[in-house]
Structures are given as structure tokens and as C-alpha cells.
Amino acid sequence: MRPLSGRAGVPGDKSISHRALMLSALAVGESVVEGLLEGEDVLATAAAMRAMGATIERGADGRWTIHGVGVGGLLQPDQALDMGNSGTSTRLLMGLVASHPITATFIGDASLSKRPMNRVIAPLSEMGAEINASPGGRLPLMLRGLCPAVPIEYCLPVASAQVKSAVLLAGLNTPGVTRVIEPVPTRDHSERMLRGFGAELTVEEDGDGARVISIRGEAELTPQHIVVPGDPSSAAFPTVAALIVPGSEIVIGNVGLNPTRAGVYDVLRMMGADIEFVDRREVGGEPVADLRVRASTLRGIEVPPDIAPSMIDEFPILFVAAALAEGRTITRGLEELRVKESDRLAVMATGLRAIGARVEEAEEGLVIDGTGGAPLAGGATIATHLDHRIAMSFAVAGLAATDAVTIDDMTPVQTSFPVFTELMRGLGAELR
Ligand code: S3P
């Protein structure tokens, strides 16, 4: 196990990149986006917005220029919108189409075609969209928007930023005020960016502590210059790698630390991780810092379930950290992990066991008894099930294993973190 060292910067935030393209495509005039994540998921959003009329170009300097069509101006796409592996593209774009007078067919890969869409079909149908989905409320589906749509007040039955955003984006072209009530806070990039583009959006707390988000529709959006911060979800992989490989010390520059996203760093620190936030600043209206990470003796903890929404994508890599910690880590309240790109509770439990970790799988979480820092056995091949975060989590686990860990398919990493392998190698990781 060679220690990791050096400095790296992670690519742009995936959630913010999707939203930057969508809102730029709805503004009147030219927006510029710097630091856009050029991963397959975001490129699927770009292709869909182009198919509905926006002009989107990448300059030689890596900046993206977008000429929007104006709210209400989306055009009928000629072909099915191929969402690839991207749940965020699918659900947010369904929201946009729902209040435009167009019909669109959404298709995706095998993983996306298994994921539940009823969570967006329900509120968007209330707003007047007509949706014909495959059995079980899955892709492929056809959505016929209604214009003008009907404003609704919708209380989220699942903690999902995608559902929240779908309703808010549908509300953008709906007369009157559309309201989403969010009992458990989720990532707030849509709210921040909608405001940044000039939409009339307010966030209040009701008597029960729920967030009430109201958007006034038929908005006019003003083009923006957006700088996308580095993705904290991507940064979590080299972070955990440096924590679990003895002797490591690395710096990851420009990591977004929006409080609705950064829960994994709080939890790792609760476990004893040496993570320093250096040079805290703001980039594109989001808090950012450089992370200095040193190898640490981690201790198992009971992860407070209310932190889950702020680190929902980071559980796979947290489970790897837990597998090398001293003592027991208990996680609960994670039923949403079963409907991500794969069933992340089942796939992580199976894979971790195969490389020698002690893991019990419960309905809503994993219980992991760590090695106390001793390497895992390794020596197994992991099935990634078209899930980028499974691939990267086990690549990191392999760095702290005696025998090599083989990943059956690294191509899913292209969806969110195309430079993962080069970046890890640059820090000294032995990935073949
Ligand atoms: C996302 C929201 C989350 C997250 C996904 C990105 C977003 O999904 O898992 O990777 O950009 O809004 P849910 O809304 O399903 O929790």
C-alpha cells in the first residue's frame, strides 16, 4: 500500500451542472458556464436541451455558452430524449416539459429503466401533464405537457431534491404560485440558482419546521455567468482513499461544501478523520474550500439518520471507510439507497463481504464491523450494476486490500467523474 500524496482538483458539481444548463437554456440571451462537469449525465441534459431548441456550445477554453429559448419557449423534440444513466436529467426535465405544450418520450439505460418515476409522475399529473409510463411507473415513458399548467401545493412524500426540483421547474412556466413543502431538507441548488437567474422564489419555515418553497411562474430568467464548484460527492472518493491508506496526505482543491451536500465530511470527522477545510470562500454562490486530508485511525459510529439527505450519494464510500474503522458503524434510514443507480445497500453489502469485510444488511441500512485499520482481504471481482459510485467505492477499497480488487466494469464512472482513474493515479494510487 503506497501512501497517497499531492494535490488534485475534482471536476464540477454534477447537480449544479445540470441546473446551470437547464436554466441557461430557459433564459433569454447568452449565459456562460465555467467548470461544467463534462460527464455523460450532464451531456445527456445538454443534448436534451438542444433537442428542445437551446443552442449549447463548448468553447476551446472549456467554457460553455448557452443561448436560451425563454421560459415557455421549449420546442417539441423530434426524437426520444435519451437520458442514459441519469435520474437527475430525467426527473428535472420531466418537470420542465410538464408545463410546456410539447410531448416528449424519455428513454434510458438498463439501470435508469428500473428506477421509480411515480414520485414525479404524481405531482406533475396534478399539474395537468399526461404521462404514459412503462409498468411500475418506469422508463420508457411519454409525457405530454399542459400549457398553461395548474399551480399546486405539494408536500414531498420522500426526501428528494429531484422531485422538489421537478415541481419547481414545472412551476417556472405555470401561472400563479407553485409551492413545495419539504419536511426534510434536501440539496438546495435549484432554489439558489432559480433565484440567481431572477425567478421570484421564497423559502420559509412552517410551524412544523418544514421548508416551504414558493415560486411565481411565468418568470423571465436573465442570463448568467456561472462558475461551478468542484463536486463534493466526487471529492469523497480520494478523501476516503487518503484516510484509509496509511501515511497518506493529500489536498483536494475547490470542493463545494453547501451544507445540504457536505454531510459526509461531518460524519467522517465524527469518526476521527483528519480533514481540514483550508481557504474557505464562495464560488458561484456556493461555499467552497480546499480539503487537506491525512490518513487517520477511524472509529465506528452510529450515523445520525437525519444527516442522510445531506450525504445520500456518499454512503457507498462511507461504508468502505467503516469497513476499515475500529468497531461498529450503524446506519439507518437509508431505504432511498435501494432505488439509486443500483440497490446500493445490497450491492455494497455483497461486494464488501466478498473482499473480507464484516457486514450485516438490514432493510434500511448496513451494520459494519471494521478491521481497525488492518487491510481487507480483497481478491474478488465486484459487479458494479451500471453504478458509478459502486465502481469508485470498490476501486478505493482495493487500495486498502491485501489482494487486488477487480471491478467488472469501470465505464459507469464516465457519468459523473470521467477523470477518476487519472486523478487517483496522479495521487499515487495503483489502479490498473
Ligand atoms: C440529485 C438528488 C439526489 C441524488 C442525485 C442528484 C439532484 O437524488 O441522489 O445523485 O441533483 O437533485 P434524489 O432526489 O432521488 O434523492
Tab-separated table of C-alpha atoms and ligand atoms in Angstrom:
chain	number	residue	atom	x	y	z
A	1	MET	CA	0.000	0.000	0.000
A	2	ARG	CA	1.733	3.107	-1.237
A	3	PRO	CA	0.680	6.301	0.587
A	4	LEU	CA	-1.249	8.864	-1.455
A	5	SER	CA	0.223	12.321	-1.739
A	6	GLY	CA	-0.085	15.510	-3.749
A	7	ARG	CA	-2.771	17.879	-4.832
A	8	ALA	CA	-5.742	17.409	-7.152
A	9	GLY	CA	-8.926	19.199	-8.137
A	10	VAL	CA	-12.196	17.358	-8.781
A	11	PRO	CA	-14.499	18.119	-11.745
A	12	GLY	CA	-17.551	20.355	-11.452
A	13	ASP	CA	-20.561	19.517	-9.348
A	14	LYS	CA	-22.986	17.269	-11.178
A	15	SER	CA	-26.183	18.619	-9.595
A	16	ILE	CA	-25.182	22.226	-10.231
A	17	SER	CA	-24.051	21.461	-13.796
A	18	HIS	CA	-27.459	20.004	-14.747
A	19	ARG	CA	-29.261	23.013	-13.326
A	20	ALA	CA	-26.879	25.503	-14.939
A	21	LEU	CA	-27.620	24.056	-18.381
A	22	MET	CA	-31.373	23.859	-17.847
A	23	LEU	CA	-31.822	27.376	-16.508
A	24	SER	CA	-29.416	28.898	-19.047
A	25	ALA	CA	-31.444	27.187	-21.768
A	26	LEU	CA	-34.574	28.917	-20.414
A	27	ALA	CA	-33.085	32.393	-20.048
A	28	VAL	CA	-33.376	34.890	-22.899
A	29	GLY	CA	-29.871	35.580	-24.195
A	30	GLU	CA	-26.397	34.191	-23.660
A	31	SER	CA	-25.228	32.502	-20.462
A	32	VAL	CA	-21.706	31.244	-19.834
A	33	VAL	CA	-20.842	28.284	-17.614
A	34	GLU	CA	-17.319	27.647	-16.344
A	35	GLY	CA	-16.286	24.431	-14.679
A	36	LEU	CA	-19.212	22.431	-16.074
A	37	LEU	CA	-18.923	18.709	-15.374
A	38	GLU	CA	-18.362	17.051	-18.735
A	39	GLY	CA	-19.684	13.682	-17.654
A	40	GLU	CA	-22.226	11.604	-19.544
A	41	ASP	CA	-25.123	12.518	-17.247
A	42	VAL	CA	-24.657	16.234	-17.800
A	43	LEU	CA	-24.065	15.730	-21.521
A	44	ALA	CA	-27.433	13.947	-21.660
A	45	THR	CA	-29.045	17.066	-20.217
A	46	ALA	CA	-27.201	19.234	-22.764
A	47	ALA	CA	-28.361	17.046	-25.646
A	48	ALA	CA	-31.975	17.154	-24.438
A	49	MET	CA	-31.968	20.940	-24.061
A	50	ARG	CA	-30.536	21.227	-27.575
A	51	ALA	CA	-33.236	18.908	-28.881
A	52	MET	CA	-35.783	21.312	-27.367
A	53	GLY	CA	-34.330	24.409	-29.009
A	54	ALA	CA	-31.423	25.764	-26.962
A	55	THR	CA	-28.028	26.439	-28.513
A	56	ILE	CA	-25.294	24.943	-26.341
A	57	GLU	CA	-21.627	25.053	-27.300
A	58	ARG	CA	-18.327	24.229	-25.659
A	59	GLY	CA	-15.510	26.684	-26.337
A	60	ALA	CA	-11.904	25.606	-26.798
A	61	ASP	CA	-11.168	27.145	-23.362
A	62	GLY	CA	-13.617	24.727	-21.721
A	63	ARG	CA	-16.297	27.372	-21.154
A	64	TRP	CA	-19.810	26.566	-22.244
A	65	THR	CA	-22.044	29.122	-23.946
A	66	ILE	CA	-25.794	28.708	-23.929
A	67	HIS	CA	-28.424	30.687	-25.829
A	68	GLY	CA	-31.744	30.125	-24.150
A	69	VAL	CA	-35.222	29.995	-25.646
A	70	GLY	CA	-37.029	31.775	-22.800
A	71	VAL	CA	-39.385	30.229	-20.231
A	72	GLY	CA	-42.282	28.754	-22.192
A	73	GLY	CA	-40.184	28.552	-25.355
A	74	LEU	CA	-39.114	24.909	-25.360
A	75	LEU	CA	-39.766	23.197	-28.691
A	76	GLN	CA	-41.118	19.785	-29.492
A	77	PRO	CA	-38.158	17.357	-29.721
A	78	ASP	CA	-38.030	15.258	-32.920
A	79	GLN	CA	-36.780	12.150	-31.219
A	80	ALA	CA	-36.914	10.408	-27.869
A	81	LEU	CA	-34.795	12.113	-25.198
A	82	ASP	CA	-32.086	9.638	-24.220
A	83	MET	CA	-31.314	10.133	-20.541
A	84	GLY	CA	-28.648	7.419	-20.412
A	85	ASN	CA	-27.968	6.590	-16.755
A	86	SER	CA	-29.158	9.920	-15.361
A	87	GLY	CA	-32.052	10.080	-12.915
A	88	THR	CA	-31.473	13.793	-12.346
A	89	SER	CA	-31.765	14.612	-16.068
A	90	THR	CA	-34.925	12.536	-16.334
A	91	ARG	CA	-36.806	13.864	-13.354
A	92	LEU	CA	-35.866	17.522	-13.747
A	93	LEU	CA	-36.563	17.539	-17.491
A	94	MET	CA	-39.912	15.848	-16.928
A	95	GLY	CA	-40.715	18.854	-14.748
A	96	LEU	CA	-39.703	21.294	-17.473
A	97	VAL	CA	-41.671	19.544	-20.209
A	98	ALA	CA	-44.758	19.194	-17.959
A	99	SER	CA	-45.707	22.869	-18.309
A	100	HIS	CA	-44.805	23.289	-21.985
A	101	PRO	CA	-47.175	22.462	-24.865
A	102	ILE	CA	-44.957	19.624	-26.082
A	103	THR	CA	-44.778	15.861	-25.936
A	104	ALA	CA	-41.533	14.071	-25.161
A	105	THR	CA	-40.519	10.444	-24.820
A	106	PHE	CA	-37.892	9.660	-22.191
A	107	ILE	CA	-35.656	6.605	-22.548
A	108	GLY	CA	-32.643	5.420	-20.578
A	109	ASP	CA	-30.208	2.582	-19.942
A	110	ALA	CA	-30.999	-0.649	-18.092
A	111	SER	CA	-30.280	0.894	-14.692
A	112	LEU	CA	-32.396	4.015	-15.240
A	113	SER	CA	-35.217	1.927	-16.709
A	114	LYS	CA	-35.575	0.163	-13.344
A	115	ARG	CA	-35.854	3.344	-11.295
A	116	PRO	CA	-39.174	4.655	-9.932
A	117	MET	CA	-40.700	7.647	-11.710
A	118	ASN	CA	-44.075	7.660	-9.938
A	119	ARG	CA	-42.591	10.096	-7.456
A	120	VAL	CA	-42.523	12.741	-10.223
A	121	ILE	CA	-45.456	11.400	-12.220
A	122	ALA	CA	-47.807	12.058	-9.261
A	123	PRO	CA	-47.203	15.806	-8.784
A	124	LEU	CA	-46.722	16.527	-12.497
A	125	SER	CA	-50.041	14.801	-13.289
A	126	GLU	CA	-51.691	17.012	-10.668
A	127	MET	CA	-50.327	19.986	-12.592
A	128	GLY	CA	-52.013	18.664	-15.729
A	129	ALA	CA	-49.319	16.699	-17.540
A	130	GLU	CA	-50.393	13.444	-19.177
A	131	ILE	CA	-47.891	10.682	-18.616
A	132	ASN	CA	-47.839	7.179	-20.046
A	133	ALA	CA	-45.133	5.198	-18.310
A	134	SER	CA	-43.982	1.607	-18.598
A	135	PRO	CA	-45.324	-0.816	-15.956
A	136	GLY	CA	-44.404	0.197	-12.412
A	137	GLY	CA	-44.036	3.851	-13.408
A	138	ARG	CA	-40.728	3.336	-15.213
A	139	LEU	CA	-38.971	4.405	-18.391
A	140	PRO	CA	-39.565	4.448	-21.283
A	141	LEU	CA	-42.347	6.960	-20.762
A	142	MET	CA	-44.169	9.574	-22.788
A	143	LEU	CA	-45.062	12.915	-21.264
A	144	ARG	CA	-47.492	15.405	-22.794
A	145	GLY	CA	-47.165	18.791	-21.116
A	146	LEU	CA	-50.058	21.149	-20.405
A	147	CYS	CA	-49.814	24.884	-21.043
A	148	PRO	CA	-50.959	26.672	-19.017
A	149	ALA	CA	-50.412	24.088	-16.284
A	150	VAL	CA	-52.125	24.189	-12.898
A	151	PRO	CA	-50.158	25.511	-9.914
A	152	ILE	CA	-50.130	23.107	-6.974
A	153	GLU	CA	-49.003	22.903	-3.395
A	154	TYR	CA	-47.102	19.656	-2.983
A	155	CYS	CA	-45.762	18.101	0.196
A	156	LEU	CA	-42.864	15.770	-0.645
A	157	PRO	CA	-43.589	12.193	0.471
A	158	VAL	CA	-39.889	11.236	0.009
A	159	ALA	CA	-36.848	13.381	0.776
A	160	SER	CA	-35.842	14.005	-2.831
A	161	ALA	CA	-34.217	17.057	-4.363
A	162	GLN	CA	-35.100	15.666	-7.776
A	163	VAL	CA	-38.823	15.602	-7.029
A	164	LYS	CA	-38.665	19.036	-5.421
A	165	SER	CA	-36.805	20.409	-8.434
A	166	ALA	CA	-39.173	18.787	-10.945
A	167	VAL	CA	-42.150	20.565	-9.368
A	168	LEU	CA	-40.318	23.903	-9.076
A	169	LEU	CA	-39.163	23.712	-12.698
A	170	ALA	CA	-42.696	22.891	-13.835
A	171	GLY	CA	-43.831	25.881	-11.757
A	172	LEU	CA	-41.486	28.141	-13.686
A	173	ASN	CA	-43.875	28.193	-16.655
A	174	THR	CA	-47.122	27.867	-14.675
A	175	PRO	CA	-49.345	30.877	-13.900
A	176	GLY	CA	-49.510	31.814	-10.217
A	177	VAL	CA	-47.553	30.332	-7.339
A	178	THR	CA	-46.389	26.717	-7.182
A	179	ARG	CA	-45.402	25.549	-3.732
A	180	VAL	CA	-43.322	22.607	-2.487
A	181	ILE	CA	-43.286	21.647	1.170
A	182	GLU	CA	-40.182	19.811	2.204
A	183	PRO	CA	-40.357	18.190	5.654
A	184	VAL	CA	-36.698	17.068	5.455
A	185	PRO	CA	-34.263	19.484	3.790
A	186	THR	CA	-32.500	18.238	0.643
A	187	ARG	CA	-29.890	19.864	-1.595
A	188	ASP	CA	-30.978	23.405	-2.405
A	189	HIS	CA	-29.100	24.097	-5.649
A	190	SER	CA	-32.343	24.591	-7.602
A	191	GLU	CA	-33.588	27.220	-5.177
A	192	ARG	CA	-30.261	29.083	-5.171
A	193	MET	CA	-29.907	29.029	-8.920
A	194	LEU	CA	-33.527	29.887	-9.743
A	195	ARG	CA	-33.113	32.986	-7.580
A	196	GLY	CA	-29.772	33.741	-9.205
A	197	PHE	CA	-31.477	33.747	-12.618
A	198	GLY	CA	-34.079	36.184	-11.296
A	199	ALA	CA	-37.063	33.931	-10.582
A	200	GLU	CA	-39.321	35.030	-7.739
A	201	LEU	CA	-38.745	32.271	-5.200
A	202	THR	CA	-39.137	32.341	-1.438
A	203	VAL	CA	-38.219	29.826	1.245
A	204	GLU	CA	-39.993	29.900	4.601
A	205	GLU	CA	-40.325	27.578	7.546
A	206	ASP	CA	-43.761	26.422	8.631
A	207	GLY	CA	-44.800	25.644	12.210
A	208	ASP	CA	-43.502	22.045	11.950
A	209	GLY	CA	-40.039	23.097	10.817
A	210	ALA	CA	-40.700	22.092	7.187
A	211	ARG	CA	-39.325	24.248	4.371
A	212	VAL	CA	-41.998	25.877	2.231
A	213	ILE	CA	-40.643	26.857	-1.174
A	214	SER	CA	-42.808	29.054	-3.378
A	215	ILE	CA	-42.088	30.004	-6.961
A	216	ARG	CA	-44.032	32.517	-9.030
A	217	GLY	CA	-44.449	31.206	-12.529
A	218	GLU	CA	-44.277	32.708	-15.982
A	219	ALA	CA	-40.938	34.020	-14.868
A	220	GLU	CA	-38.440	35.816	-17.032
A	221	LEU	CA	-34.922	34.497	-16.474
A	222	THR	CA	-31.875	36.712	-17.011
A	223	PRO	CA	-28.759	35.074	-18.482
A	224	GLN	CA	-25.932	34.441	-16.026
A	225	HIS	CA	-22.236	33.730	-15.795
A	226	ILE	CA	-21.954	30.626	-13.645
A	227	VAL	CA	-18.844	29.143	-12.067
A	228	VAL	CA	-19.474	25.555	-10.989
A	229	PRO	CA	-17.607	24.476	-7.827
A	230	GLY	CA	-15.919	21.069	-7.545
A	231	ASP	CA	-18.227	18.176	-6.711
A	232	PRO	CA	-18.155	17.170	-3.018
A	233	SER	CA	-19.573	13.779	-3.980
A	234	SER	CA	-16.621	13.117	-6.288
A	235	ALA	CA	-14.136	14.509	-3.745
A	236	ALA	CA	-15.351	11.965	-1.196
A	237	PHE	CA	-13.573	9.148	-3.094
A	238	PRO	CA	-9.995	10.486	-2.923
A	239	THR	CA	-10.785	11.743	0.601
A	240	VAL	CA	-11.619	8.278	1.896
A	241	ALA	CA	-8.714	6.792	-0.057
A	242	ALA	CA	-6.278	9.120	1.731
A	243	LEU	CA	-7.896	8.385	5.105
A	244	ILE	CA	-7.562	4.608	4.808
A	245	VAL	CA	-4.138	4.253	3.165
A	246	PRO	CA	-1.560	4.707	5.962
A	247	GLY	CA	0.861	7.582	5.594
A	248	SER	CA	-1.234	9.494	3.052
A	249	GLU	CA	-1.621	13.243	2.913
A	250	ILE	CA	-3.398	14.985	0.041
A	251	VAL	CA	-5.065	18.279	-0.801
A	252	ILE	CA	-8.226	18.414	-2.915
A	253	GLY	CA	-8.824	21.894	-4.247
A	254	ASN	CA	-12.097	23.765	-4.785
A	255	VAL	CA	-14.612	21.404	-3.167
A	256	GLY	CA	-18.208	22.655	-2.849
A	257	LEU	CA	-19.382	22.499	0.758
A	258	ASN	CA	-23.019	23.531	0.536
A	259	PRO	CA	-24.419	22.381	3.917
A	260	THR	CA	-27.149	20.379	2.155
A	261	ARG	CA	-24.403	18.333	0.453
A	262	ALA	CA	-21.419	18.100	2.775
A	263	GLY	CA	-22.712	15.678	5.423
A	264	VAL	CA	-20.099	13.036	4.607
A	265	TYR	CA	-17.289	15.313	5.793
A	266	ASP	CA	-19.031	15.872	9.136
A	267	VAL	CA	-19.596	12.145	9.568
A	268	LEU	CA	-16.010	11.248	8.666
A	269	ARG	CA	-14.771	13.807	11.183
A	270	MET	CA	-17.084	12.290	13.801
A	271	MET	CA	-15.269	9.038	13.022
A	272	GLY	CA	-11.933	10.700	13.742
A	273	ALA	CA	-10.914	11.702	10.208
A	274	ASP	CA	-8.254	14.378	9.892
A	275	ILE	CA	-9.872	16.642	7.282
A	276	GLU	CA	-9.035	20.328	7.320
A	277	PHE	CA	-11.038	22.924	5.384
A	278	VAL	CA	-8.486	25.379	4.024
A	279	ASP	CA	-9.225	28.783	2.456
A	280	ARG	CA	-12.992	28.793	2.802
A	281	ARG	CA	-14.533	31.040	0.175
A	282	GLU	CA	-17.538	31.402	-2.124
A	283	VAL	CA	-17.665	30.246	-5.741
A	284	GLY	CA	-20.793	30.809	-7.822
A	285	GLY	CA	-22.895	31.496	-4.722
A	286	GLU	CA	-21.832	28.232	-3.059
A	287	PRO	CA	-19.415	27.773	-0.123
A	288	VAL	CA	-16.132	26.147	-1.192
A	289	ALA	CA	-12.841	25.120	0.463
A	290	ASP	CA	-9.716	23.096	-0.228
A	291	LEU	CA	-9.596	19.864	1.751
A	292	ARG	CA	-6.383	18.730	3.401
A	293	VAL	CA	-6.774	15.051	4.246
A	294	ARG	CA	-4.359	12.913	6.280
A	295	ALA	CA	-4.547	9.177	6.901
A	296	SER	CA	-6.442	8.607	10.131
A	297	THR	CA	-7.488	5.942	12.576
A	298	LEU	CA	-11.248	5.880	12.074
A	299	ARG	CA	-13.733	4.779	14.749
A	300	GLY	CA	-17.129	3.268	14.014
A	301	ILE	CA	-20.144	5.392	14.937
A	302	GLU	CA	-23.901	5.336	14.743
A	303	VAL	CA	-24.601	7.675	11.817
A	304	PRO	CA	-27.463	10.020	12.758
A	305	PRO	CA	-30.275	9.269	10.237
A	306	ASP	CA	-31.159	12.952	9.888
A	307	ILE	CA	-27.767	13.600	8.243
A	308	ALA	CA	-28.612	11.098	5.476
A	309	PRO	CA	-30.151	13.535	2.943
A	310	SER	CA	-27.015	15.728	3.024
A	311	MET	CA	-24.809	12.747	2.108
A	312	ILE	CA	-27.232	10.490	0.274
A	313	ASP	CA	-24.787	9.728	-2.557
A	314	GLU	CA	-21.827	9.206	-0.216
A	315	PHE	CA	-22.972	6.106	1.665
A	316	PRO	CA	-21.204	3.636	-0.646
A	317	ILE	CA	-17.819	5.244	0.072
A	318	LEU	CA	-18.687	5.785	3.736
A	319	PHE	CA	-19.315	2.028	4.008
A	320	VAL	CA	-15.775	1.469	2.732
A	321	ALA	CA	-14.407	3.822	5.407
A	322	ALA	CA	-16.493	1.964	8.014
A	323	ALA	CA	-15.108	-1.386	6.858
A	324	LEU	CA	-11.624	-0.174	7.866
A	325	ALA	CA	-12.621	1.634	11.074
A	326	GLU	CA	-12.245	0.386	14.629
A	327	GLY	CA	-15.512	-1.028	15.954
A	328	ARG	CA	-19.037	-0.929	14.654
A	329	THR	CA	-20.711	1.544	12.318
A	330	ILE	CA	-24.501	1.535	12.251
A	331	THR	CA	-26.509	3.233	9.526
A	332	ARG	CA	-30.298	3.538	9.383
A	333	GLY	CA	-32.999	5.376	7.447
A	334	LEU	CA	-31.404	4.607	4.081
A	335	GLU	CA	-34.287	2.994	2.188
A	336	GLU	CA	-33.712	5.510	-0.658
A	337	LEU	CA	-30.359	3.813	-1.380
A	338	ARG	CA	-32.278	0.859	-2.776
A	339	VAL	CA	-33.569	2.950	-5.710
A	340	LYS	CA	-30.374	4.696	-6.815
A	341	GLU	CA	-28.378	3.661	-9.910
A	342	SER	CA	-28.315	0.244	-8.206
A	343	ASP	CA	-29.645	-1.108	-4.904
A	344	ARG	CA	-26.690	0.336	-3.059
A	345	LEU	CA	-27.394	-1.426	0.242
A	346	ALA	CA	-27.470	-4.868	-1.352
A	347	VAL	CA	-24.639	-4.286	-3.824
A	348	MET	CA	-22.320	-2.749	-1.224
A	349	ALA	CA	-23.059	-5.467	1.331
A	350	THR	CA	-22.363	-8.237	-1.197
A	351	GLY	CA	-19.197	-6.615	-2.515
A	352	LEU	CA	-17.758	-5.705	0.871
A	353	ARG	CA	-18.333	-9.224	2.157
A	354	ALA	CA	-16.630	-10.627	-0.936
A	355	ILE	CA	-13.470	-8.683	-0.077
A	356	GLY	CA	-13.471	-9.741	3.561
A	357	ALA	CA	-15.483	-7.080	5.409
A	358	ARG	CA	-17.978	-7.961	8.133
A	359	VAL	CA	-21.328	-6.537	7.072
A	360	GLU	CA	-24.935	-7.141	8.051
A	361	GLU	CA	-27.633	-5.871	5.741
A	362	ALA	CA	-30.846	-4.582	7.285
A	363	GLU	CA	-33.898	-3.279	5.426
A	364	GLU	CA	-32.859	0.361	5.844
A	365	GLY	CA	-29.122	0.334	6.385
A	366	LEU	CA	-25.896	-1.593	6.925
A	367	VAL	CA	-24.119	-2.537	10.131
A	368	ILE	CA	-20.388	-2.852	9.579
A	369	ASP	CA	-17.706	-4.163	11.955
A	370	GLY	CA	-14.442	-2.637	10.816
A	371	THR	CA	-10.969	-4.150	10.685
A	372	GLY	CA	-9.466	-1.459	12.911
A	373	GLY	CA	-7.199	-0.359	10.099
A	374	ALA	CA	-5.912	-3.797	9.057
A	375	PRO	CA	-6.170	-4.280	5.291
A	376	LEU	CA	-9.176	-6.064	3.824
A	377	ALA	CA	-8.507	-9.413	2.157
A	378	GLY	CA	-9.523	-8.285	-1.353
A	379	GLY	CA	-9.106	-10.895	-4.072
A	380	ALA	CA	-12.622	-10.710	-5.524
A	381	THR	CA	-14.366	-9.325	-8.593
A	382	ILE	CA	-17.074	-6.751	-7.906
A	383	ALA	CA	-20.223	-6.394	-10.013
A	384	THR	CA	-20.977	-2.683	-10.444
A	385	HIS	CA	-24.529	-2.956	-11.894
A	386	LEU	CA	-24.062	0.188	-14.053
A	387	ASP	CA	-23.455	2.226	-10.893
A	388	HIS	CA	-20.549	4.702	-10.990
A	389	ARG	CA	-20.381	5.070	-7.219
A	390	ILE	CA	-20.136	1.313	-6.704
A	391	ALA	CA	-17.234	1.179	-9.166
A	392	MET	CA	-15.353	4.029	-7.476
A	393	SER	CA	-16.058	2.815	-3.939
A	394	PHE	CA	-14.527	-0.583	-4.633
A	395	ALA	CA	-11.609	0.928	-6.522
A	396	VAL	CA	-10.851	2.844	-3.311
A	397	ALA	CA	-11.421	-0.230	-1.137
A	398	GLY	CA	-8.870	-2.061	-3.264
A	399	LEU	CA	-6.212	0.436	-2.174
A	400	ALA	CA	-6.578	-0.869	1.368
A	401	ALA	CA	-6.722	-4.580	0.496
A	402	THR	CA	-4.010	-7.238	0.542
A	403	ASP	CA	-5.010	-8.867	-2.753
A	404	ALA	CA	-6.228	-6.867	-5.720
A	405	VAL	CA	-9.897	-5.970	-6.026
A	406	THR	CA	-11.204	-6.298	-9.593
A	407	ILE	CA	-14.056	-4.107	-10.822
A	408	ASP	CA	-16.069	-5.756	-13.601
A	409	ASP	CA	-16.894	-2.506	-15.376
A	410	MET	CA	-15.354	0.940	-14.845
A	411	THR	CA	-17.236	2.597	-17.725
A	412	PRO	CA	-20.086	3.890	-15.467
A	413	VAL	CA	-17.546	6.269	-13.914
A	414	GLN	CA	-17.889	8.332	-17.117
A	415	THR	CA	-21.304	9.510	-15.922
A	416	SER	CA	-20.017	11.646	-13.040
A	417	PHE	CA	-16.221	11.561	-12.685
A	418	PRO	CA	-14.591	10.847	-16.066
A	419	VAL	CA	-11.066	11.602	-14.781
A	420	PHE	CA	-11.334	9.424	-11.664
A	421	THR	CA	-8.654	6.919	-12.669
A	422	GLU	CA	-6.110	9.539	-13.812
A	423	LEU	CA	-6.749	11.659	-10.728
A	424	MET	CA	-6.243	8.721	-8.369
A	425	ARG	CA	-3.113	7.613	-10.203
A	426	GLY	CA	-1.796	11.175	-10.007
A	427	LEU	CA	-2.080	10.905	-6.216
A	428	GLY	CA	-0.083	7.669	-6.328
A	429	ALA	CA	-2.883	5.098	-6.296
A	430	GLU	CA	-2.100	1.796	-8.003
A	431	LEU	CA	-5.058	1.329	-10.342
A	432	ARG	CA	-4.603	-0.910	-13.333
B	1	S3P	C1	-29.800	14.828	-7.022
B	1	S3P	C2	-30.601	14.407	-5.992
B	1	S3P	C3	-30.431	13.117	-5.313
B	1	S3P	C4	-29.065	12.487	-5.615
B	1	S3P	C5	-28.709	12.576	-7.068
B	1	S3P	C6	-28.678	14.023	-7.525
B	1	S3P	C7	-30.068	16.145	-7.636
B	1	S3P	O1	-31.435	12.239	-5.753
B	1	S3P	O2	-29.050	11.154	-5.199
B	1	S3P	O3	-27.441	11.997	-7.301
B	1	S3P	O4	-29.202	16.664	-8.380
B	1	S3P	O5	-31.133	16.707	-7.373
B	1	S3P	P1	-32.875	12.115	-5.032
B	1	S3P	O6	-33.642	13.346	-5.319
B	1	S3P	O7	-33.503	10.900	-5.684
B	1	S3P	O8	-32.572	11.911	-3.596
